[in-house]
Coordinates of C-alpha atoms and ligand atoms in Angstrom, one line a residue:
M1 CA 131.1 109.3 112.8
L2 CA 129.9 110.1 109.4
M3 CA 132.1 110.3 106.0
V4 CA 131.2 112.8 103.3
T5 CA 131.9 112.0 99.8
G6 CA 131.9 115.9 97.9
G7 CA 131.7 117.4 101.3
A8 CA 134.3 120.6 99.6
G9 CA 131.8 120.6 96.3
Y10 CA 128.7 123.1 96.0
I11 CA 125.8 121.0 97.7
G12 CA 128.6 119.3 100.0
A13 CA 129.3 121.6 101.9
H14 CA 125.4 122.4 102.2
V15 CA 125.0 118.8 103.6
V16 CA 127.8 118.8 105.5
R17 CA 126.4 121.5 107.5
S18 CA 123.5 120.4 107.7
L19 CA 124.7 117.0 109.7
L20 CA 127.0 119.4 111.6
R21 CA 124.1 121.3 113.0
D22 CA 122.5 117.9 114.1
G23 CA 125.0 117.0 116.3
H24 CA 127.0 114.4 113.9
E25 CA 130.4 113.8 113.5
V26 CA 132.0 114.4 109.7
V27 CA 134.7 113.6 108.1
V28 CA 134.8 114.5 104.2
L29 CA 136.5 113.1 101.6
D30 CA 137.1 114.6 98.1
D31 CA 139.6 115.0 95.6
L32 CA 139.2 118.5 94.9
S33 CA 138.4 118.1 91.3
T34 CA 135.9 121.4 91.7
G35 CA 135.6 121.3 95.1
R36 CA 137.1 123.9 97.0
P37 CA 139.0 123.0 100.7
E38 CA 137.6 126.8 102.5
L39 CA 133.8 125.1 101.8
V40 CA 134.9 122.8 104.8
P41 CA 133.7 124.4 107.7
D42 CA 137.0 124.4 110.6
G43 CA 137.5 121.7 113.0
V44 CA 135.6 119.2 110.1
P45 CA 138.8 116.8 108.5
L46 CA 139.4 116.7 105.2
E47 CA 141.1 113.1 103.2
T48 CA 141.9 114.6 100.2
G49 CA 141.8 111.7 97.3
T50 CA 139.7 109.8 94.7
V51 CA 136.5 108.0 95.9
C52 CA 137.8 105.2 92.8
D53 CA 140.9 104.0 95.2
S54 CA 139.6 101.5 97.1
A55 CA 141.7 101.6 99.5
F56 CA 142.0 104.2 100.5
V57 CA 138.8 105.1 101.2
A58 CA 138.9 101.9 103.7
D59 CA 141.8 103.7 104.9
V60 CA 139.6 106.8 105.8
L61 CA 136.6 104.6 106.7
D62 CA 139.0 102.7 109.1
L63 CA 140.9 105.7 110.4
Y64 CA 137.8 107.5 112.0
D65 CA 135.6 105.0 113.0
V66 CA 133.6 105.6 110.1
D67 CA 129.8 104.2 110.7
S68 CA 127.6 105.6 107.9
V69 CA 128.5 107.6 104.4
V70 CA 127.1 110.4 102.6
H71 CA 128.3 109.3 99.0
L72 CA 127.7 113.2 96.5
A73 CA 131.1 112.8 95.2
G74 CA 131.1 112.9 91.5
R75 CA 130.8 114.8 87.7
K76 CA 127.3 116.5 87.0
A77 CA 127.9 118.0 83.2
V78 CA 124.7 116.2 81.5
D79 CA 127.3 118.3 78.2
E80 CA 130.9 116.5 79.2
S81 CA 129.4 113.4 80.4
T82 CA 128.3 113.3 76.5
A83 CA 131.8 114.3 75.5
R84 CA 133.3 112.1 78.1
P85 CA 131.0 108.7 78.9
G86 CA 134.2 106.8 79.7
Y87 CA 135.4 109.4 82.8
Y88 CA 131.9 110.1 83.5
Y89 CA 131.7 106.3 83.9
R90 CA 134.9 105.6 86.0
E91 CA 133.5 108.9 88.3
N92 CA 130.6 107.9 88.9
V93 CA 130.1 104.1 89.0
F94 CA 133.2 103.1 89.5
G95 CA 133.4 106.0 92.0
M96 CA 130.6 104.1 93.5
L97 CA 131.7 100.4 93.5
S98 CA 134.8 101.4 95.2
I99 CA 133.2 102.8 97.7
L100 CA 130.7 99.9 98.2
E101 CA 133.7 97.3 98.3
A102 CA 135.7 99.5 100.9
M103 CA 132.4 99.3 102.8
V104 CA 132.6 96.1 102.9
R105 CA 136.0 95.5 103.7
T106 CA 135.3 97.5 106.7
D107 CA 132.1 96.4 107.8
V108 CA 130.4 100.1 107.6
R109 CA 126.2 99.1 106.5
S110 CA 124.9 102.4 106.2
I111 CA 124.8 104.6 103.3
V112 CA 123.4 107.9 101.4
F113 CA 123.4 108.4 98.3
S114 CA 122.9 111.5 95.6
S115 CA 120.8 110.7 92.5
S116 CA 119.5 112.8 90.6
A117 CA 116.3 113.3 88.6
A118 CA 118.4 112.7 85.1
V119 CA 117.6 108.8 85.6
Y120 CA 113.5 109.7 84.7
G121 CA 115.1 111.4 80.9
T122 CA 111.5 112.5 78.8
T123 CA 108.8 111.5 80.2
D124 CA 105.3 112.6 79.4
C125 CA 104.0 112.4 83.1
E126 CA 102.8 115.3 85.1
R127 CA 104.8 115.0 88.2
V128 CA 107.2 112.1 88.0
T129 CA 107.0 109.5 91.2
E130 CA 109.9 107.4 92.5
N131 CA 108.0 104.6 90.3
S132 CA 108.0 106.2 87.3
P133 CA 109.8 104.6 84.4
T134 CA 113.3 105.4 83.9
N135 CA 114.7 106.4 80.9
P136 CA 117.5 108.8 81.3
A137 CA 118.4 110.6 77.9
S138 CA 121.8 111.1 78.6
P139 CA 125.3 109.2 79.6
Y140 CA 125.2 111.3 83.3
G141 CA 121.6 110.0 84.4
R142 CA 122.7 106.6 82.5
T143 CA 125.7 106.4 85.0
K144 CA 123.4 108.0 88.2
L145 CA 120.4 105.2 87.7
M146 CA 123.6 102.3 87.2
C147 CA 124.9 104.2 90.6
E148 CA 121.2 102.7 92.1
W149 CA 121.7 99.2 90.4
M150 CA 124.8 98.2 91.9
L151 CA 123.6 100.0 95.6
R152 CA 120.2 98.1 95.5
D153 CA 122.1 95.0 94.5
I154 CA 124.9 95.0 97.0
A155 CA 122.9 96.0 99.6
A156 CA 120.9 92.9 99.0
A157 CA 123.4 90.6 99.3
E158 CA 126.0 92.1 102.1
G159 CA 123.1 93.9 104.2
I160 CA 123.6 97.1 103.4
S161 CA 121.3 99.7 104.2
W162 CA 121.1 102.6 101.9
T163 CA 118.4 105.8 100.9
A164 CA 118.8 107.1 97.2
L165 CA 117.8 110.9 97.0
R166 CA 117.1 111.9 93.7
Y167 CA 118.0 115.1 93.1
F168 CA 115.6 117.5 90.8
N169 CA 117.2 121.2 90.1
V170 CA 119.4 122.8 93.1
A171 CA 120.3 125.5 92.7
G172 CA 120.7 129.0 96.2
A173 CA 122.8 129.1 98.6
G174 CA 122.7 128.9 102.0
E175 CA 125.0 130.9 102.6
P176 CA 127.3 134.2 100.4
S177 CA 130.3 132.1 100.4
L178 CA 128.7 128.7 99.6
A179 CA 127.5 129.7 96.1
D180 CA 127.2 127.4 92.9
R181 CA 130.7 128.4 91.2
G182 CA 129.9 125.8 88.7
A183 CA 127.2 127.6 86.0
H184 CA 127.2 123.7 84.7
N185 CA 122.5 124.7 85.7
L186 CA 120.5 127.5 84.3
V187 CA 120.7 129.9 87.5
P188 CA 124.5 130.2 87.3
K189 CA 124.7 130.2 84.1
V190 CA 122.0 133.2 83.0
F191 CA 124.4 134.4 85.8
Q192 CA 127.6 134.0 83.8
A193 CA 125.8 135.7 80.9
L194 CA 125.1 138.8 82.9
D195 CA 128.6 139.1 84.2
E196 CA 130.1 138.8 80.6
G197 CA 127.1 141.5 79.2
L198 CA 126.0 139.1 77.6
P199 CA 122.2 137.9 77.1
P200 CA 121.0 134.9 78.9
T201 CA 120.5 131.7 76.3
V202 CA 117.1 130.2 76.0
Y203 CA 117.0 126.5 75.0
G204 CA 114.1 126.0 73.0
D205 CA 110.6 128.5 73.0
D206 CA 108.7 125.8 71.2
Y207 CA 108.0 123.1 73.6
E208 CA 104.7 122.0 74.4
T209 CA 104.5 124.5 77.8
P210 CA 102.7 127.4 78.9
D211 CA 104.9 129.5 77.3
G212 CA 107.1 126.9 75.3
T213 CA 109.9 126.6 77.0
C214 CA 111.3 123.9 79.5
I215 CA 109.9 123.0 83.2
R216 CA 111.2 121.8 85.9
D217 CA 111.4 121.4 89.7
Y218 CA 114.2 124.1 91.3
I219 CA 115.0 122.9 94.9
H220 CA 117.2 125.5 97.4
V221 CA 120.7 123.6 98.0
A222 CA 119.9 124.6 102.0
D223 CA 116.6 122.3 102.0
L224 CA 118.1 119.8 99.9
A225 CA 120.6 119.5 102.7
D226 CA 118.4 119.5 105.4
A227 CA 116.5 116.5 103.6
H228 CA 119.7 114.3 104.0
A229 CA 119.6 115.7 107.8
A230 CA 116.3 113.8 107.6
V231 CA 117.3 110.1 105.6
V232 CA 120.9 109.7 107.4
P233 CA 119.3 108.8 111.1
T234 CA 116.4 106.4 109.5
T235 CA 118.7 104.9 107.1
R236 CA 121.9 104.4 109.7
S237 CA 119.5 103.3 112.9
A238 CA 117.4 100.6 110.7
R239 CA 117.7 98.2 107.5
T240 CA 116.3 100.6 104.5
A241 CA 116.4 100.4 100.9
A242 CA 114.5 103.8 100.2
T243 CA 114.3 105.6 97.0
Y244 CA 113.0 109.9 97.5
N245 CA 112.3 112.1 94.9
V246 CA 113.4 116.0 96.0
G247 CA 112.0 118.0 94.6
R248 CA 109.2 121.0 95.6
G249 CA 106.9 119.5 93.2
H250 CA 106.5 122.5 91.5
G251 CA 107.3 123.5 88.0
A252 CA 109.0 126.6 86.4
S253 CA 109.9 127.4 83.7
V254 CA 112.7 128.5 81.5
L255 CA 111.8 132.1 81.5
E256 CA 110.1 132.3 84.8
V257 CA 113.4 131.8 86.4
M258 CA 114.5 134.6 83.5
R259 CA 112.0 136.6 85.5
A260 CA 112.5 135.6 89.1
V261 CA 116.6 137.1 88.4
Q262 CA 115.8 140.4 87.1
R263 CA 113.3 140.6 90.5
A264 CA 116.3 139.1 92.5
S265 CA 119.1 141.3 90.9
G266 CA 116.6 144.7 90.1
V267 CA 118.5 143.9 85.9
C268 CA 116.5 144.2 83.1
F269 CA 117.9 142.2 79.9
D270 CA 117.2 140.5 77.5
W271 CA 118.1 136.8 76.2
R272 CA 118.2 135.0 72.8
V273 CA 116.2 132.2 72.3
G274 CA 118.3 129.4 71.0
D275 CA 118.2 125.8 68.8
R276 CA 116.5 123.2 71.6
R277 CA 119.5 121.2 72.9
A278 CA 119.8 117.7 72.1
G279 CA 118.4 115.4 75.1
D280 CA 116.3 118.5 77.6
P281 CA 113.1 116.8 77.7
A282 CA 110.3 119.7 77.8
R283 CA 109.0 118.8 81.7
V284 CA 109.8 117.2 84.5
V285 CA 108.5 117.8 88.3
A286 CA 108.8 115.9 91.3
D287 CA 106.1 114.6 93.2
A288 CA 107.5 114.5 96.9
E289 CA 104.8 112.8 98.6
R290 CA 106.8 109.6 99.3
M291 CA 109.6 112.2 101.7
S292 CA 106.7 113.5 102.8
R293 CA 104.7 110.9 104.3
D294 CA 108.1 109.2 105.3
L295 CA 110.1 111.5 107.2
G296 CA 108.0 114.9 107.3
W297 CA 110.5 116.9 104.7
Q298 CA 109.2 119.6 102.6
A299 CA 111.1 122.0 100.8
R300 CA 110.3 125.1 102.7
R301 CA 111.8 128.1 100.1
D302 CA 110.3 129.2 97.0
L303 CA 111.9 130.2 93.2
D304 CA 112.0 133.7 94.2
D305 CA 114.3 133.0 97.8
I306 CA 116.3 130.6 95.6
V307 CA 116.7 133.2 93.3
S308 CA 117.3 136.2 95.7
S309 CA 120.4 133.5 97.9
A310 CA 121.7 132.4 94.2
W311 CA 122.2 135.7 93.6
Q312 CA 123.0 137.8 96.9
A313 CA 126.0 135.1 96.5
W314 CA 127.0 135.7 93.1
S315 CA 126.6 138.8 92.9
G316 CA 128.7 139.8 96.5
A317 CA 131.6 137.3 94.9
R318 CA 132.2 139.9 91.4
P319 CA 130.8 142.2 89.9
V320 CA 128.0 142.4 87.0
A321 CA 128.9 144.1 83.9
A322 CA 127.0 146.5 81.8
V323 CA 123.7 144.5 80.7
P324 CA 121.6 145.3 78.2
G325 CA 118.1 147.6 79.8
E326 CA 118.1 149.4 82.2
E327 CA 119.3 148.6 86.4
G328 CA 116.4 148.8 88.5
D329 CA 114.2 148.8 86.1
T330 CA 112.4 145.0 86.6
I331 CA 110.3 143.1 84.3
P332 CA 106.9 142.3 85.8
V333 CA 106.1 138.4 85.6
G334 CA 103.6 137.5 83.4
T335 CA 105.4 140.1 80.5
Ligands
NAD1 N1 123.8 120.3 91.7 C1 122.7 120.0 90.7 O1 122.2 120.0 90.3 C2 122.6 117.8 91.1 C3 121.4 117.6 90.7 C4 121.3 116.4 90.8 C5 122.1 116.0 91.8 N2 123.5 116.2 92.0 C6 124.4 115.1 92.0 O2 125.3 116.3 93.6 C7 126.4 115.2 93.5 C8 127.2 117.0 94.0 O3 127.2 117.9 93.3 P1 127.7 119.4 93.4 O4 126.8 119.9 92.8 O5 127.6 119.6 94.3 O6 128.5 119.2 92.2 P2 130.5 119.8 92.9 O7 131.2 119.7 91.3 O8 130.3 121.7 93.3 O9 130.6 118.8 94.0 C9 131.6 117.6 93.4 C10 131.8 117.7 95.0 O10 132.8 116.1 94.4 C11 134.3 116.1 94.6 N3 135.0 114.9 93.3 C12 134.5 114.7 92.2 N4 134.8 113.7 92.1 C13 135.7 112.9 93.1 C14 136.5 111.4 92.9 N5 136.4 110.8 92.0 N6 137.0 110.8 94.6 C15 136.5 113.0 95.4 N7 136.0 113.6 95.5 C16 135.0 113.7 94.1 C17 134.5 117.5 93.7 O11 135.8 118.1 93.7 C18 133.3 117.8 94.5 O12 133.7 118.8 96.1 C19 127.0 115.0 92.1 O13 127.2 113.1 92.7 C20 125.5 115.1 91.6 O14 125.1 114.4 90.5 C21 123.7 116.9 91.1

């Protein structure tokens, strides 16, 4: 049996479905702070509580005879992590320690951990490899890096097999009911602005990039979920100590994402250029070769797939208010 922490959240709900599809048995542990119980599929037990309670985690591991953990539970908003760093260190770093202690106590020796491209911070690499320097620019990124360090040290001492997946910018929806409702990331933020009838904000257009806006590597959440399905069997069956970038290896600027939203939605909208945000690197794009070489995993969906699936899911759930511009009149890319 696998235990998926954070399985009632946006990414976790997709991961649980990929694991079930591959024939795994799953129990979800989630405190429902941002997760929703209806995202847990029928037949999958949901244990409600915090990963920070190590005794509770150990009870769940024992009760379901768990032999492997996929740990996604945590806080993910960069801005909030700057405003409330203590909360982030407790939830993410202490939460990780609590899980590892529960695993050692119950003799569970395999874990896949949700890390983040935020561990790299500002970088001048064209594409970051797993060996590129880590220099996180936010408390959030530092919590993820600390979790990786703790995982490596405790796993080496206790004989735990582990894989850390450094997710790049996750967006899209595998099915309409699984939309990202968090509005912490660019794509849902744009949708939210459109819902409110406001022009979305571009944070800075004077970066040293071709169109002056930040470049990121967007990955479809269904591809990311499949990456988990690829690493779970290897992490579970053989002693593993591995870190993988999970991205597409292609960068898209903020303006390219805006135009993808226009294409997907058919809504012609203007955007507003705001100030740069502190700690936003100009460009962070994955070198995803290691995962492809070791496991044969590659992202299959492109930016239009990502944004159109996200739009279908979002607009199915919320009516879009009138926005500046004309409906049905998309602005072509390159203008
Ligand atoms: N969304 C992204 O672009 C992105 C990028 C990189 C890494 N990540 C990481 O992926 C993971 C999942 O992110 P998401 O986008 O699905 O976020 P989410 O907020 O939708 O999901 C997080 C889930 O964890 C649960 N949770 C939070 N704290 C908990 C705790 N202390 N105990 C038990 N459950 C708890 C929440 O209720 C929720 O169900 C996070 O660890 C995040 O840092 C996300």
